[in-house]
């Protein structure tokens, strides 16, 4: 085992989490996290705050983000770690990726209105901490608040996933540029929660092969989104493709997340942890 309590995946109010970077840092430290990264969707606006809060709690810190990418017609998430948060090309790429979210959200609300759910755009906005980052999660919270569903996972199942009435297809960043923004800013690109994508074996092979060809170097093995069996499977994939392994809770909210910050199994010892390759980027 690699017995470092690293949690390199979570979200704050800067994207679709419910806690501030400072409160997340306190919670991570209380749970024993030694190395932390805040990875807001398509955003790095919380990075300086998170790094400062980590330092106050005596945790090491890696910069982080989680970029939305469209690959083989599906959405794939690429985590970036250890990049320079002031890198201009990275900042521009993320701004472009965020760009379509407002129009998408209005279209989602129009679709929901057609099935009788009114004022969902205004409702979702009440949960948004960052006006550039309206996400499906904010709609899910509104639909729970108004009693349409009991919990956010039910909202996704019934309304916000492909084929359901509030789902609006969206074109995110492409894989190559996303990996390059991270890499050229001095960081490491990591495939987030690979078990979540419903790819065929061929599509998954293509994802890992193209990701490597673009300069990607890591994959999440132990995550709040994986079962124990999935962690075993992707440990094998990491070895097969020569990728470093990452670990992260994907924590969003004390009320919604099953896996709390830092409270997940350690990485299997035969894998190279991403933080070994990022030692000079740790703050
Ligand atoms: P978006 O970037 O707007 O498409 O929203 C994606 C976010 O929705 C993810 O990062 C998760 O936080 C959340 N999400 C996606 N699928 C589910 C699900 N089945 N249950 C709960 N949350 C989900
Ligand atoms: Mn999210
Ligand atoms: Mn994700
Ligand atoms: Mn995430």
Short mmCIF file of C-alpha atoms and ligand atoms in Angstrom, two decimals:
data_model
loop_
_atom_site.label_atom_id
_atom_site.label_comp_id
_atom_site.label_asym_id
_atom_site.label_seq_id
_atom_site.Cartn_x
_atom_site.Cartn_y
_atom_site.Cartn_z
CA UNK A 1 0.00 0.00 0.00
CA UNK A 2 0.96 3.56 -0.51
CA UNK A 3 0.04 4.92 2.89
CA UNK A 4 -0.22 8.63 2.25
CA UNK A 5 -3.61 10.13 2.92
CA UNK A 6 -3.81 12.08 -0.32
CA UNK A 7 -7.18 13.39 -1.49
CA UNK A 8 -6.74 14.84 -4.96
CA UNK A 9 -10.35 15.33 -6.09
CA UNK A 10 -13.12 17.46 -4.55
CA UNK A 11 -15.36 20.44 -5.28
CA UNK A 12 -16.10 23.79 -3.60
CA UNK A 13 -18.70 26.52 -4.14
CA UNK A 14 -16.43 27.72 -6.96
CA UNK A 15 -18.01 24.87 -8.97
CA UNK A 16 -20.73 22.48 -7.76
CA UNK A 17 -19.68 21.79 -4.18
CA UNK A 18 -21.52 23.30 -1.22
CA UNK A 19 -18.50 24.25 0.95
CA UNK A 20 -15.94 27.05 0.66
CA UNK A 21 -12.31 26.16 -0.06
CA UNK A 22 -11.49 27.14 3.54
CA UNK A 23 -14.17 24.89 5.05
CA UNK A 24 -13.11 22.01 2.81
CA UNK A 25 -9.51 22.42 3.93
CA UNK A 26 -10.57 22.29 7.57
CA UNK A 27 -12.68 19.20 6.95
CA UNK A 28 -9.90 17.46 4.99
CA UNK A 29 -7.37 18.18 7.74
CA UNK A 30 -9.79 16.93 10.42
CA UNK A 31 -10.14 13.69 8.44
CA UNK A 32 -6.38 13.21 8.35
CA UNK A 33 -5.63 14.32 4.79
CA UNK A 34 -1.90 14.97 4.35
CA UNK A 35 -1.83 16.02 0.69
CA UNK A 36 -4.83 17.81 -0.75
CA UNK A 37 -6.06 19.22 -4.08
CA UNK A 38 -9.24 21.17 -4.79
CA UNK A 39 -10.41 20.25 -8.31
CA UNK A 40 -13.35 22.45 -9.26
CA UNK A 41 -14.99 21.76 -12.62
CA UNK A 42 -13.47 23.88 -15.41
CA UNK A 43 -12.34 26.45 -12.84
CA UNK A 44 -9.25 27.42 -10.88
CA UNK A 45 -10.70 30.48 -9.14
CA UNK A 46 -10.39 28.77 -5.73
CA UNK A 47 -6.78 27.68 -6.04
CA UNK A 48 -5.00 30.44 -4.16
CA UNK A 49 -7.55 30.27 -1.32
CA UNK A 50 -7.28 26.47 -1.13
CA UNK A 51 -3.48 26.52 -1.09
CA UNK A 52 -3.43 29.14 1.68
CA UNK A 53 -5.98 27.21 3.75
CA UNK A 54 -4.04 23.95 3.27
CA UNK A 55 -0.91 25.63 4.57
CA UNK A 56 -2.78 26.89 7.66
CA UNK A 57 -3.86 23.33 8.45
CA UNK A 58 -0.41 21.86 7.84
CA UNK A 59 -1.44 19.95 4.71
CA UNK A 60 0.65 19.75 1.55
CA UNK A 61 -1.14 21.06 -1.53
CA UNK A 62 -1.26 20.42 -5.29
CA UNK A 63 -3.17 22.77 -7.59
CA UNK A 64 -6.16 21.09 -9.21
CA UNK A 65 -9.05 21.25 -11.65
CA UNK A 66 -11.41 18.81 -13.38
CA UNK A 67 -11.89 19.59 -17.07
CA UNK A 68 -15.06 18.55 -18.95
CA UNK A 69 -14.09 16.88 -22.23
CA UNK A 70 -16.16 15.39 -25.05
CA UNK A 71 -14.72 12.08 -26.27
CA UNK A 72 -16.45 9.52 -28.51
CA UNK A 73 -19.71 11.42 -28.07
CA UNK A 74 -19.61 11.17 -24.29
CA UNK A 75 -18.41 13.41 -21.45
CA UNK A 76 -15.09 12.45 -19.89
CA UNK A 77 -13.47 14.29 -16.98
CA UNK A 78 -9.76 15.01 -16.96
CA UNK A 79 -8.23 16.06 -13.65
CA UNK A 80 -5.25 18.40 -13.80
CA UNK A 81 -2.78 18.45 -10.89
CA UNK A 82 0.28 20.51 -10.05
CA UNK A 83 -0.04 23.10 -12.85
CA UNK A 84 0.77 26.81 -12.58
CA UNK A 85 -2.60 28.43 -11.73
CA UNK A 86 -1.49 31.69 -13.38
CA UNK A 87 -0.69 30.06 -16.76
CA UNK A 88 -2.44 32.16 -19.43
CA UNK A 89 -3.24 29.38 -21.94
CA UNK A 90 -4.67 27.16 -19.19
CA UNK A 91 -6.82 30.01 -17.89
CA UNK A 92 -8.11 30.77 -21.40
CA UNK A 93 -8.87 27.11 -22.13
CA UNK A 94 -10.87 26.78 -18.93
CA UNK A 95 -12.73 30.05 -19.62
CA UNK A 96 -13.66 28.74 -23.08
CA UNK A 97 -14.82 25.43 -21.58
CA UNK A 98 -17.05 27.26 -19.08
CA UNK A 99 -18.39 29.50 -21.84
CA UNK A 100 -21.34 27.40 -23.00
CA UNK A 101 -22.74 26.67 -19.55
CA UNK A 102 -25.11 29.66 -19.31
CA UNK A 103 -26.93 28.95 -22.58
CA UNK A 104 -27.01 25.23 -21.78
CA UNK A 105 -28.61 25.96 -18.40
CA UNK A 106 -31.33 28.10 -19.99
CA UNK A 107 -32.05 25.32 -22.46
CA UNK A 108 -32.23 22.80 -19.63
CA UNK A 109 -34.79 25.02 -17.90
CA UNK A 110 -36.84 25.25 -21.13
CA UNK A 111 -36.85 21.46 -21.39
CA UNK A 112 -37.88 21.08 -17.75
CA UNK A 113 -40.68 23.63 -18.21
CA UNK A 114 -42.10 21.39 -20.94
CA UNK A 115 -42.56 18.61 -18.38
CA UNK A 116 -44.15 20.99 -15.88
CA UNK A 117 -41.14 22.10 -13.82
CA UNK A 118 -41.27 25.88 -13.84
CA UNK A 119 -38.58 28.50 -13.16
CA UNK A 120 -35.78 25.95 -12.89
CA UNK A 121 -33.16 28.38 -14.22
CA UNK A 122 -33.86 30.92 -11.48
CA UNK A 123 -34.16 28.07 -8.99
CA UNK A 124 -30.81 26.55 -9.94
CA UNK A 125 -29.13 29.96 -9.78
CA UNK A 126 -29.99 30.21 -6.10
CA UNK A 127 -27.48 27.40 -5.49
CA UNK A 128 -24.75 28.76 -7.76
CA UNK A 129 -21.68 30.22 -6.08
CA UNK A 130 -19.94 31.13 -9.35
CA UNK A 131 -22.12 32.60 -12.13
CA UNK A 132 -19.84 31.10 -14.80
CA UNK A 133 -20.33 27.62 -13.43
CA UNK A 134 -23.99 26.59 -13.56
CA UNK A 135 -24.03 22.81 -13.49
CA UNK A 136 -26.57 20.02 -13.52
CA UNK A 137 -25.87 19.64 -9.81
CA UNK A 138 -27.42 23.05 -9.11
CA UNK A 139 -30.59 22.02 -10.97
CA UNK A 140 -30.62 18.79 -8.99
CA UNK A 141 -30.52 20.71 -5.69
CA UNK A 142 -33.43 22.89 -6.82
CA UNK A 143 -35.53 19.85 -7.77
CA UNK A 144 -34.86 18.30 -4.37
CA UNK A 145 -35.70 21.55 -2.59
CA UNK A 146 -39.03 21.82 -4.42
CA UNK A 147 -39.91 18.20 -3.63
CA UNK A 148 -39.84 16.94 -7.23
CA UNK A 149 -37.32 14.29 -6.11
CA UNK A 150 -36.06 12.99 -2.77
CA UNK A 151 -32.35 13.20 -3.52
CA UNK A 152 -30.01 14.49 -6.19
CA UNK A 153 -29.17 11.03 -7.56
CA UNK A 154 -32.89 10.54 -8.27
CA UNK A 155 -32.96 13.87 -10.16
CA UNK A 156 -30.10 12.71 -12.37
CA UNK A 157 -31.77 9.38 -13.01
CA UNK A 158 -35.14 10.87 -13.91
CA UNK A 159 -34.32 14.23 -15.47
CA UNK A 160 -30.68 15.07 -16.14
CA UNK A 161 -29.07 12.15 -17.96
CA UNK A 162 -29.12 11.24 -21.63
CA UNK A 163 -32.60 10.57 -22.96
CA UNK A 164 -34.30 12.25 -19.99
CA UNK A 165 -36.40 15.43 -20.32
CA UNK A 166 -33.91 17.94 -18.81
CA UNK A 167 -30.81 16.62 -20.55
CA UNK A 168 -29.19 18.97 -23.06
CA UNK A 169 -26.30 17.51 -25.08
CA UNK A 170 -23.23 19.72 -24.86
CA UNK A 171 -19.87 19.93 -26.60
CA UNK A 172 -17.06 20.39 -24.07
CA UNK A 173 -13.30 20.73 -24.64
CA UNK A 174 -11.47 18.19 -26.80
CA UNK A 175 -9.14 15.66 -25.17
CA UNK A 176 -5.87 16.82 -26.77
CA UNK A 177 -6.13 20.51 -25.87
CA UNK A 178 -7.32 19.75 -22.31
CA UNK A 179 -4.32 17.48 -21.68
CA UNK A 180 -1.99 20.05 -23.25
CA UNK A 181 -3.29 23.01 -21.19
CA UNK A 182 -2.47 21.06 -18.03
CA UNK A 183 0.86 19.67 -19.22
CA UNK A 184 2.16 22.91 -20.71
CA UNK A 185 1.29 24.68 -17.45
CA UNK A 186 3.69 22.26 -15.71
CA UNK A 187 1.06 19.84 -14.39
CA UNK A 188 -0.11 16.26 -14.86
CA UNK A 189 -3.30 15.19 -16.63
CA UNK A 190 -5.22 12.33 -14.96
CA UNK A 191 -8.27 10.44 -16.27
CA UNK A 192 -10.98 10.92 -13.62
CA UNK A 193 -13.15 8.01 -12.37
CA UNK A 194 -12.82 5.81 -15.52
CA UNK A 195 -15.48 3.33 -14.36
CA UNK A 196 -18.14 6.02 -14.65
CA UNK A 197 -18.00 6.13 -18.46
CA UNK A 198 -20.20 3.63 -20.20
CA UNK A 199 -17.66 2.96 -22.95
CA UNK A 200 -17.24 -0.22 -24.95
CA UNK A 201 -13.85 -1.93 -24.51
CA UNK A 202 -12.73 -0.42 -27.82
CA UNK A 203 -13.77 3.10 -26.86
CA UNK A 204 -12.04 2.79 -23.51
CA UNK A 205 -8.87 1.53 -25.17
CA UNK A 206 -9.03 4.51 -27.54
CA UNK A 207 -9.48 6.91 -24.62
CA UNK A 208 -6.43 5.60 -22.74
CA UNK A 209 -4.31 5.36 -25.91
CA UNK A 210 -5.12 8.86 -27.14
CA UNK A 211 -4.80 10.30 -23.64
CA UNK A 212 -1.25 8.91 -23.41
CA UNK A 213 -0.39 10.09 -26.93
CA UNK A 214 -1.41 13.64 -25.93
CA UNK A 215 0.88 13.50 -22.89
CA UNK A 216 -1.53 12.30 -20.17
CA UNK A 217 0.25 10.46 -17.34
CA UNK A 218 -2.24 9.44 -14.66
CA UNK A 219 -5.52 7.71 -13.89
CA UNK A 220 -7.74 7.70 -10.81
CA UNK A 221 -7.74 4.23 -9.31
CA UNK A 222 -9.16 4.77 -5.82
CA UNK A 223 -12.03 7.27 -5.97
CA UNK A 224 -15.38 7.84 -4.29
CA UNK A 225 -16.86 6.92 -7.69
CA UNK A 226 -15.33 3.41 -7.80
CA UNK A 227 -16.30 0.18 -6.10
CA UNK A 228 -13.49 -1.99 -4.70
CA UNK A 229 -13.72 -4.20 -7.80
CA UNK A 230 -13.46 -1.18 -10.09
CA UNK A 231 -10.36 0.00 -8.22
CA UNK A 232 -8.78 -3.42 -8.83
CA UNK A 233 -9.72 -3.27 -12.51
CA UNK A 234 -8.25 0.21 -13.04
CA UNK A 235 -5.13 -0.61 -11.04
CA UNK A 236 -4.56 -3.23 -13.74
CA UNK A 237 -5.31 -0.68 -16.48
CA UNK A 238 -2.83 1.77 -14.91
CA UNK A 239 -0.12 -0.92 -15.06
CA UNK A 240 -1.05 -1.90 -18.60
CA UNK A 241 -0.79 1.68 -19.88
CA UNK A 242 2.12 2.73 -17.67
CA UNK A 243 0.08 5.42 -15.92
CA UNK A 244 0.57 6.78 -12.42
CA UNK A 245 -2.33 6.27 -10.01
CA UNK A 246 -4.39 8.90 -8.21
CA UNK A 247 -6.71 8.85 -5.23
CA UNK A 248 -9.58 11.23 -4.47
CA UNK A 249 -12.97 11.30 -2.80
CA UNK A 250 -14.79 13.51 -5.36
CA UNK A 251 -16.43 15.06 -2.31
CA UNK A 252 -19.12 17.69 -3.11
CA UNK A 253 -21.25 18.09 0.01
CA UNK A 254 -21.77 16.56 3.46
CA UNK A 255 -25.44 15.99 2.52
CA UNK A 256 -24.86 14.41 -0.89
CA UNK A 257 -21.49 12.67 -0.99
CA UNK A 258 -21.08 9.06 0.07
CA UNK A 259 -17.31 9.35 0.41
CA UNK A 260 -15.93 11.99 2.75
CA UNK A 261 -12.63 13.79 2.27
CA UNK A 262 -9.69 11.47 2.94
CA UNK A 263 -11.87 8.55 4.03
CA UNK A 264 -11.19 6.02 1.30
CA UNK A 265 -8.86 3.05 0.79
CA UNK A 266 -5.15 3.63 0.18
CA UNK A 267 -3.62 3.12 -3.25
CA UNK A 268 -2.29 -0.39 -3.97
CA UNK A 269 1.47 -0.35 -3.33
CA UNK A 270 2.60 -1.71 -6.69
CA UNK A 271 1.39 1.44 -8.48
CA UNK A 272 3.32 4.68 -8.85
CA UNK A 273 1.31 7.39 -7.05
CA UNK A 274 0.86 10.61 -9.04
CA UNK A 275 2.40 12.58 -6.18
CA UNK A 276 5.74 10.81 -6.61
CA UNK A 277 5.98 12.26 -10.12
CA UNK A 278 4.72 15.64 -8.91
CA UNK A 279 7.06 15.98 -5.92
CA UNK A 280 8.50 19.27 -7.19
CA UNK A 281 4.98 20.71 -7.67
CA UNK A 282 3.81 20.03 -4.11
CA UNK A 283 3.44 23.18 -2.00
P1 LIG B 1 -22.28 19.13 -15.48
O1 LIG B 1 -20.81 19.46 -15.48
O2 LIG B 1 -23.14 20.35 -15.41
O3 LIG B 1 -22.67 18.21 -16.61
O4 LIG B 1 -22.57 18.35 -14.14
C1 LIG B 1 -21.83 17.20 -13.83
C2 LIG B 1 -21.89 16.94 -12.32
O5 LIG B 1 -23.13 16.39 -11.99
C3 LIG B 1 -20.88 15.92 -11.87
O6 LIG B 1 -19.63 16.50 -11.62
C4 LIG B 1 -21.49 15.42 -10.58
O7 LIG B 1 -21.19 16.31 -9.54
C5 LIG B 1 -22.97 15.51 -10.89
N1 LIG B 1 -23.53 14.20 -11.27
C6 LIG B 1 -23.44 13.59 -12.47
N2 LIG B 1 -24.12 12.43 -12.45
C7 LIG B 1 -24.66 12.31 -11.22
C8 LIG B 1 -25.49 11.33 -10.56
N3 LIG B 1 -25.92 10.25 -11.20
N4 LIG B 1 -25.85 11.56 -9.28
C9 LIG B 1 -25.45 12.68 -8.63
N5 LIG B 1 -24.67 13.62 -9.19
C10 LIG B 1 -24.29 13.44 -10.46
MN1 LIG B 2 -19.52 17.72 -9.79
MN1 LIG B 3 -16.20 14.02 -12.52
MN1 LIG B 4 -15.46 15.64 -9.59
#
